[in-house]
Short mmCIF file of C-alpha atoms (C1' of nucleotides) in Angstrom, two decimals:
data_model
loop_
_atom_site.label_atom_id
_atom_site.label_comp_id
_atom_site.label_asym_id
_atom_site.label_seq_id
_atom_site.Cartn_x
_atom_site.Cartn_y
_atom_site.Cartn_z
CA MET W 49 132.74 181.65 184.68
CA ILE W 50 136.18 182.02 184.93
CA ASP W 51 138.39 178.76 183.99
CA MET W 52 141.49 179.62 185.56
CA LEU W 53 140.61 180.10 188.94
CA ASN W 54 142.62 176.71 189.93
CA ALA W 55 144.23 176.05 192.90
CA GLU W 56 147.61 177.09 191.37
CA MET W 57 146.48 180.06 189.80
CA ILE W 58 144.98 181.11 192.98
CA THR W 59 147.97 180.88 194.99
CA GLY W 60 150.25 182.31 192.44
CA PHE W 61 147.95 185.36 192.53
CA GLN W 62 147.82 185.97 196.01
CA GLU W 63 152.07 185.26 196.44
CA HIS W 64 152.72 187.64 193.59
CA LEU W 65 150.18 190.60 194.91
CA LEU W 66 151.12 190.30 198.44
CA HIS W 67 155.07 190.15 197.78
CA TRP W 68 154.43 193.33 195.08
CA TYR W 69 152.40 195.31 197.99
CA ARG W 70 154.78 194.57 200.93
CA LYS W 71 157.65 196.15 198.74
CA ASN W 72 155.56 199.00 197.02
CA HIS W 73 152.60 199.75 198.98
CA ARG W 74 152.78 203.73 200.62
CA ASP W 75 152.73 204.87 204.01
CA LEU W 76 149.23 206.19 204.13
CA PRO W 77 147.96 207.64 207.86
CA TRP W 78 145.34 205.10 208.16
CA ARG W 79 147.78 202.00 207.43
CA ARG W 80 149.33 203.11 210.88
CA THR W 81 146.14 202.18 212.73
CA SER W 82 143.95 199.51 212.74
CA ASN W 83 141.35 201.32 215.18
CA PRO W 84 138.21 200.02 213.30
CA TYR W 85 136.74 203.55 213.81
CA TYR W 86 139.65 205.42 212.12
CA ILE W 87 139.29 202.80 208.95
CA TRP W 88 135.64 203.68 208.77
CA VAL W 89 136.52 207.33 208.35
CA SER W 90 139.05 206.91 206.23
CA GLU W 91 137.23 204.91 203.98
CA VAL W 92 134.52 207.17 203.58
CA MET W 93 136.39 209.93 202.90
CA LEU W 94 138.05 207.62 200.51
CA GLN W 95 134.80 207.47 198.26
CA GLN W 96 135.13 209.14 194.92
CA THR W 97 138.11 211.43 196.08
CA GLN W 98 141.77 210.79 195.77
CA VAL W 99 144.19 209.89 198.42
CA ASP W 100 146.32 212.89 198.02
CA THR W 101 142.99 215.04 198.57
CA VAL W 102 142.10 212.71 201.56
CA ILE W 103 145.21 213.11 203.58
CA PRO W 104 144.93 216.85 205.59
CA TYR W 105 141.29 215.96 205.80
CA TYR W 106 141.41 212.93 207.79
CA GLU W 107 144.64 214.24 209.76
CA GLU W 108 142.13 217.27 211.00
CA PHE W 109 139.18 215.39 211.32
CA ILE W 110 140.76 212.60 213.95
CA SER W 111 142.18 214.86 215.59
CA ARG W 112 138.86 217.13 216.24
CA PHE W 113 136.98 214.00 216.72
CA PRO W 114 139.12 211.42 218.05
CA THR W 115 136.38 208.93 219.30
CA MET W 116 133.16 208.30 218.20
CA HIS W 117 131.78 209.76 221.39
CA GLU W 118 133.22 213.09 220.68
CA LEU W 119 131.48 212.87 216.86
CA ALA W 120 128.39 211.26 217.75
CA ARG W 121 127.94 214.84 219.92
CA ALA W 122 129.25 217.58 218.24
CA PRO W 123 127.18 220.09 215.81
CA GLN W 124 126.62 218.84 212.54
CA GLU W 125 127.24 222.23 211.77
CA GLU W 126 130.90 221.96 212.91
CA VAL W 127 130.94 218.01 210.60
CA LEU W 128 130.03 220.20 207.96
CA LYS W 129 133.10 222.62 208.53
CA ARG W 130 135.46 220.01 208.59
CA TRP W 131 134.04 218.70 205.65
CA GLU W 132 134.49 221.39 203.44
CA GLY W 133 135.31 221.18 200.25
CA LEU W 134 135.44 217.62 200.34
CA GLY W 135 131.83 217.07 198.43
CA TYR W 136 129.69 214.76 198.63
CA TYR W 137 128.36 215.91 202.10
CA SER W 138 125.92 213.68 202.62
CA ARG W 139 128.81 211.18 203.47
CA ALA W 140 129.67 213.21 206.32
CA ARG W 141 125.97 213.52 207.41
CA ASN W 142 125.47 209.87 207.42
CA LEU W 143 128.92 209.15 209.27
CA GLN W 144 127.91 210.95 212.46
CA SER W 145 124.65 209.59 212.29
CA GLY W 146 126.06 205.85 211.16
CA VAL W 147 128.34 206.92 214.27
CA GLN W 148 125.80 207.86 216.53
CA GLU W 149 123.74 205.01 215.85
CA VAL W 150 127.20 202.51 216.75
CA VAL W 151 127.65 204.30 219.84
CA GLU W 152 124.03 204.07 221.30
CA LYS W 153 123.24 200.31 219.48
CA TYR W 154 126.24 198.89 219.87
CA ASN W 155 127.93 200.12 222.90
CA ALA W 156 130.53 202.67 220.66
CA LYS W 157 132.07 199.21 218.65
CA VAL W 158 131.82 198.69 215.21
CA PRO W 159 130.07 195.70 214.28
CA GLU W 160 131.90 192.86 213.39
CA ASN W 161 129.69 191.04 211.02
CA LYS W 162 128.89 192.43 207.55
CA LYS W 163 124.69 192.30 208.15
CA ASP W 164 124.89 194.56 210.97
CA LEU W 165 127.84 196.78 209.65
CA LEU W 166 125.91 197.04 206.59
CA SER W 167 122.48 198.61 208.27
CA VAL W 168 124.44 201.62 209.18
CA LYS W 169 124.02 204.73 207.44
CA GLY W 170 126.63 205.37 204.86
CA VAL W 171 128.14 201.80 204.84
CA GLY W 172 127.87 200.14 201.90
CA PRO W 173 129.13 196.95 200.53
CA TYR W 174 132.37 198.58 199.73
CA THR W 175 132.96 200.19 202.88
CA ALA W 176 131.52 197.26 204.99
CA GLY W 177 134.05 194.67 203.11
CA ALA W 178 136.82 197.30 203.81
CA ILE W 179 136.09 197.68 207.11
CA LEU W 180 135.81 194.07 208.16
CA SER W 181 138.74 193.11 206.22
CA ILE W 182 141.47 195.93 206.90
CA ALA W 183 139.90 196.11 211.13
CA TYR W 184 138.82 192.62 211.18
CA GLN W 185 140.99 190.71 209.48
CA LYS W 186 137.73 188.98 207.76
CA PRO W 187 138.09 187.60 204.72
CA GLU W 188 135.49 189.63 202.95
CA PRO W 189 135.89 191.31 199.32
CA ALA W 190 135.69 195.22 199.24
CA VAL W 191 135.40 195.78 195.63
CA ASP W 192 135.74 199.61 194.53
CA GLY W 193 136.56 200.98 191.36
CA ASN W 194 140.10 199.92 191.23
CA VAL W 195 139.31 196.79 192.28
CA MET W 196 137.07 196.29 188.81
CA ARG W 197 139.42 197.69 186.97
CA VAL W 198 142.22 195.45 187.71
CA LEU W 199 140.11 192.34 187.79
CA SER W 200 138.43 193.17 184.34
CA ARG W 201 141.75 193.50 182.76
CA ILE W 202 142.80 190.27 183.91
CA PHE W 203 139.79 188.20 183.53
CA LEU W 204 138.25 190.12 180.51
CA ILE W 205 135.26 191.05 181.97
CA ASP W 206 133.64 192.93 179.79
CA GLU W 207 129.90 193.70 181.89
CA ASP W 208 128.82 197.28 182.78
CA ILE W 209 130.76 197.92 186.05
CA THR W 210 128.26 200.77 187.11
CA LYS W 211 125.30 198.09 187.46
CA VAL W 212 125.21 196.44 190.99
CA LYS W 213 125.40 193.07 189.29
CA THR W 214 128.69 193.20 188.09
CA ARG W 215 129.71 194.37 191.54
CA GLN W 216 128.85 191.54 192.44
CA THR W 217 129.88 189.23 190.04
CA PHE W 218 133.60 190.85 191.56
CA GLU W 219 132.51 189.50 195.11
CA THR W 220 131.96 186.05 193.83
CA ILE W 221 135.80 185.76 191.95
CA LEU W 222 137.19 187.85 195.05
CA TYR W 223 135.74 185.26 197.65
CA ASP W 224 137.79 183.02 195.82
CA LEU W 225 141.16 184.61 195.52
CA ILE W 226 141.26 186.45 199.01
CA PRO W 227 143.50 184.59 201.30
CA GLU W 228 142.10 183.55 204.59
CA MET W 229 144.82 184.59 206.63
CA GLU W 230 145.59 188.13 204.95
CA ALA W 231 142.59 190.12 203.51
CA SER W 232 143.98 192.84 205.11
CA ALA W 233 146.77 192.96 203.16
CA PHE W 234 145.37 191.54 200.03
CA ASN W 235 142.42 193.57 199.21
CA GLN W 236 144.67 196.74 199.57
CA ALA W 237 146.82 195.29 197.35
CA LEU W 238 143.89 195.06 194.56
CA MET W 239 143.36 198.42 194.90
CA GLU W 240 147.61 200.19 195.64
CA ILE W 241 147.83 198.04 192.02
CA GLY W 242 144.98 199.73 190.50
CA ALA W 243 146.06 203.07 191.96
CA LEU W 244 149.59 202.92 191.06
CA ILE W 245 149.90 200.21 188.08
CA CYS W 246 146.84 199.35 186.56
CA LYS W 247 145.71 202.93 186.00
CA PRO W 248 142.84 204.00 183.73
CA LYS W 249 144.64 205.76 181.39
CA GLY W 250 148.45 204.53 181.46
CA PRO W 251 148.92 200.95 183.06
CA ILE W 252 152.37 200.17 183.61
CA CYS W 253 152.36 196.57 182.78
CA GLU W 254 156.11 196.78 182.85
CA GLU W 255 155.89 196.79 186.81
CA CYS W 256 152.58 194.63 187.45
CA PRO W 257 153.52 191.99 189.42
CA LEU W 258 150.43 190.32 187.88
CA ALA W 259 150.97 190.67 184.40
CA HIS W 260 152.18 187.09 183.60
CA LEU W 261 148.60 186.35 184.40
CA CYS W 262 146.38 188.93 183.03
CA ARG W 263 144.44 188.07 179.84
CA SER W 264 143.68 191.92 178.06
CA LYS W 265 148.04 192.05 178.62
CA ALA W 266 148.45 188.90 176.72
CA GLU W 267 145.50 190.20 174.15
CA GLY W 268 146.98 194.16 174.23
CA THR W 269 143.31 195.02 174.66
CA GLN W 270 144.05 196.57 178.70
CA LEU W 271 142.69 199.85 177.80
CA HIS W 272 139.10 198.44 176.82
CA TYR W 273 138.64 197.45 180.49
CA PRO W 274 136.85 197.90 182.33
CA VAL W 275 133.73 198.53 180.35
CA LYS W 276 131.76 201.85 181.25
CA LYS W 277 128.33 203.22 180.65
CA LYS W 278 129.42 207.06 179.77
CA LYS W 279 127.68 209.77 181.68
CA MET W 280 124.91 212.36 180.94
CA LYS W 281 126.32 215.95 180.31
CA PRO W 282 125.77 218.35 183.67
CA LYS W 283 122.52 220.20 183.13
CA ASP W 284 122.98 223.84 182.49
CA GLU W 285 121.20 225.92 185.65
CA ALA W 286 121.48 229.71 185.76
CA PHE W 287 120.89 231.75 189.47
CA VAL W 288 121.67 235.40 190.66
CA ALA W 289 123.93 235.31 193.83
CA VAL W 290 122.82 238.53 195.96
CA VAL W 291 125.48 239.99 198.22
CA LEU W 292 123.54 242.28 200.32
CA LYS W 293 125.15 244.38 202.96
CA ASP W 294 123.15 246.64 205.91
CA THR W 295 124.72 249.86 206.92
CA GLN W 296 126.35 248.08 209.12
CA GLU W 297 128.33 246.20 206.77
CA LYS W 298 126.72 242.85 207.88
CA LEU W 299 125.54 240.10 205.24
CA LEU W 300 123.09 238.26 204.61
CA ILE W 301 123.05 234.62 204.18
CA GLN W 302 120.80 231.61 204.18
CA LYS W 303 120.98 228.16 205.23
CA ARG W 304 119.97 225.49 202.46
CA PRO W 305 117.53 222.92 203.16
CA GLU W 306 118.41 219.72 204.96
CA LYS W 307 117.90 217.63 201.75
CA GLY W 308 118.87 217.67 198.26
CA LEU W 309 122.56 219.48 196.81
CA LEU W 310 124.45 220.89 199.40
CA ALA W 311 122.22 220.80 202.27
CA ASN W 312 122.20 222.55 204.89
CA PHE W 313 125.47 224.69 204.18
CA TRP W 314 125.07 228.16 203.62
CA GLU W 315 125.02 230.55 201.13
CA PHE W 316 124.38 234.14 199.96
CA PRO W 317 120.73 233.83 198.38
CA LEU W 318 120.62 232.15 195.29
CA LEU W 319 117.87 233.16 193.05
CA GLU W 320 116.37 230.84 190.43
CA MET W 321 116.52 232.86 186.75
CA SER W 322 114.85 230.94 183.74
CA ASP W 323 117.72 231.27 181.04
CA THR W 324 121.03 232.35 180.96
CA GLN W 325 119.92 235.51 178.76
CA GLU W 326 117.96 237.17 181.37
CA ASP W 327 119.21 240.25 183.14
CA PRO W 328 120.34 239.54 186.72
CA LEU W 329 119.71 242.91 188.38
CA LYS W 330 115.84 242.89 186.79
CA VAL W 331 115.52 239.36 188.07
CA VAL W 332 116.88 240.90 191.34
CA LYS W 333 115.04 244.16 191.87
CA SER W 334 111.89 242.42 190.99
CA TYR W 335 112.13 239.80 193.55
CA PHE W 336 112.66 242.65 196.50
CA ASN W 337 110.22 244.54 195.18
CA LYS W 338 107.49 241.84 195.69
CA LYS W 339 108.73 240.96 199.41
CA ASN W 340 108.36 244.46 200.43
CA HIS W 341 108.02 247.63 198.54
CA ASP W 342 109.01 250.21 201.45
CA LEU W 343 112.85 248.30 200.77
CA ILE W 344 115.40 251.23 199.93
CA ILE W 345 118.44 249.30 198.07
CA GLU W 346 121.29 249.89 195.84
CA TRP W 347 122.02 247.75 193.41
CA THR W 348 125.75 247.61 191.48
CA LYS W 349 125.77 243.94 189.32
CA SER W 350 129.19 242.34 188.77
CA GLU W 351 130.57 241.54 185.61
CA GLN W 352 131.68 238.49 186.65
CA THR W 353 130.21 235.23 186.54
CA VAL W 354 131.11 232.19 188.71
CA THR W 355 130.25 228.53 186.91
CA HIS W 356 130.89 225.62 189.07
CA THR W 357 130.16 221.94 187.24
CA PHE W 358 128.87 219.37 189.46
CA SER W 359 128.16 215.64 188.61
CA HIS W 360 125.26 216.18 187.34
CA LEU W 361 124.73 220.25 187.07
CA LYS W 362 126.67 223.30 186.09
CA TRP W 363 125.85 226.35 187.71
CA HIS W 364 126.16 229.73 185.88
CA VAL W 365 125.80 232.01 188.97
CA ASN W 366 125.28 235.69 187.81
CA ILE W 367 126.32 238.14 191.02
CA VAL W 368 124.33 241.45 192.51
CA VAL W 369 126.01 242.95 195.23
CA GLY W 370 123.53 245.35 197.27
CA THR W 371 123.17 248.07 200.12
CA LEU W 372 120.27 248.22 202.64
CA ARG W 373 120.03 251.34 202.97
CA GLU W 374 116.14 251.70 204.67
CA GLY W 375 113.17 249.25 205.17
CA THR W 376 113.55 245.96 207.23
CA LEU W 377 113.97 242.40 205.48
CA ASN W 378 111.50 240.07 206.99
CA LEU W 379 113.76 236.67 207.53
CA GLY W 380 112.85 233.20 208.19
CA LYS W 381 114.76 231.35 210.43
CA MET W 382 117.51 229.88 207.76
CA SER W 383 118.23 233.54 207.33
CA GLN W 384 120.57 236.07 209.04
CA TRP W 385 122.44 238.82 209.03
CA ILE W 386 126.25 238.22 209.97
CA SER W 387 129.62 240.41 210.05
CA GLU W 388 132.22 239.24 207.02
CA LYS W 389 134.68 238.13 210.07
CA ALA W 390 132.03 235.35 211.29
CA LEU W 391 131.76 233.93 207.78
CA LYS W 392 134.59 231.83 209.02
CA GLU W 393 132.76 230.01 211.37
CA TYR W 394 129.71 228.91 208.67
CA PRO W 395 130.08 226.08 206.16
CA PHE W 396 130.28 226.98 202.66
CA PRO W 397 130.43 224.94 199.29
CA VAL W 398 133.09 225.37 196.68
CA PRO W 399 130.46 227.92 194.44
CA GLN W 400 129.84 230.57 197.16
CA GLN W 401 133.55 230.68 197.96
CA LYS W 402 134.34 231.50 194.51
CA VAL W 403 131.43 234.54 194.93
CA MET W 404 132.94 235.89 197.90
CA SER W 405 136.44 235.66 196.00
CA ILE W 406 134.75 237.87 193.25
CA VAL W 407 133.19 240.24 195.54
CA GLY W 408 136.79 240.59 197.60
CA ILE W 409 135.21 238.90 200.60
CA ASP W 410 138.15 237.40 202.59
CA TYR W 411 137.29 233.75 204.02
"C1'" DC G 54 117.62 200.29 188.33
"C1'" DA G 55 119.02 204.77 187.21
"C1'" DG G 56 120.03 209.12 188.43
"C1'" DG G 57 121.34 212.31 192.14
"C1'" DC G 58 125.18 213.77 195.07
"C1'" DG G 59 131.16 217.13 194.56
"C1'" DT G 60 135.89 218.53 194.27
"C1'" DG G 61 140.13 219.15 192.44
"C1'" DG G 62 143.68 216.64 189.36
"C1'" DA G 63 145.33 214.97 185.11
"C1'" DG G 64 145.87 214.74 180.24
"C1'" DT T 64 138.18 224.78 178.05
"C1'" DC T 65 136.73 220.21 178.32
"C1'" DT T 66 136.87 215.42 179.48
"C1'" DC T 67 137.12 211.71 182.48
"C1'" DC T 68 138.10 210.07 186.51
"C1'" DA T 69 139.03 208.84 192.19
"C1'" DA T 70 138.62 203.63 198.29
"C1'" DG T 71 130.55 204.39 196.42
"C1'" DC T 72 126.29 205.05 199.22
"C1'" DC T 73 120.74 206.96 198.89
"C1'" DT T 74 116.30 207.14 197.13
#
DNA sequence: CAGGCGTGGAG
DNA sequence: TCTCCAAGCCT
């Protein structure tokens, strides 16, 4: 398929790439260690997340959970707290259960073979390849978005990179390209080129060590690659966030379900609205009336609305503040009253933090 | 396979 | 303000 892959070309590819990497790579915290657990943590954090965002989270996470044992026995609440703001929180839950698996099943030794590694929760083809190559020096491919962008431009590969099949195409090519003895530097170099040189919008081909091999550069078609199917627009959803205080200034919060969006995070009770036009105050009153007719609550509607866009959803959150004067709310175990000061101990996702900021809660 | 799953930065 | 993007994995 790739007719350019003769021995001479392969050697040239490796030499130029590695030479550039030795000279130009960034000094990143996870590049100062070969501890497989640390490499693992960094790779999970880096999934769909930029390096600059990850650095402080990585430092704090490692300092709080310096070994797999400490992460394994920590309360999930605290793990989520350390992940707060990073997004894709299933990564945190899966990382912890993956680490628990490794502690119990493999005596706290991260597996060195691909089969066992891939069976660990939260470890997919990319992360397995990254750990095997970077921590264990094994010549395994680690194909992420950077690698696909770089290689698709060099070899004019026009398959849709959102498809699994396409990732496998790149892995096949890489088994021929990866130098037996320098898989770690090679894989990281390919990603570093993608991040610093072969950028999505403005590739800096003048500085690229592989420019002389790059077929899209020769054609001037760099920006046609990689080929990627367009994403759908986020769907609109409307809610009311109920910020309810009791007479002792305590706030009502509830825990989200253990599966799905923002799983296990805390929030001010969110009521679904049928459409954006509905009156939030009306929705709230009817909800609490139905629950308990003896409640006396003073309601104030905030003029402001929080909007928050996820990968696939756009939330419109109306805010209603209330004070419970009389009556008792029947609370399930997913709800509780807590002081404003205690809020800091609980993990809250960004849309809820926006609500706090609007109603003047210090978090 | 397609769709669910966050957030912040860049243009 | 909006679009696209960033070291993907799970179901």
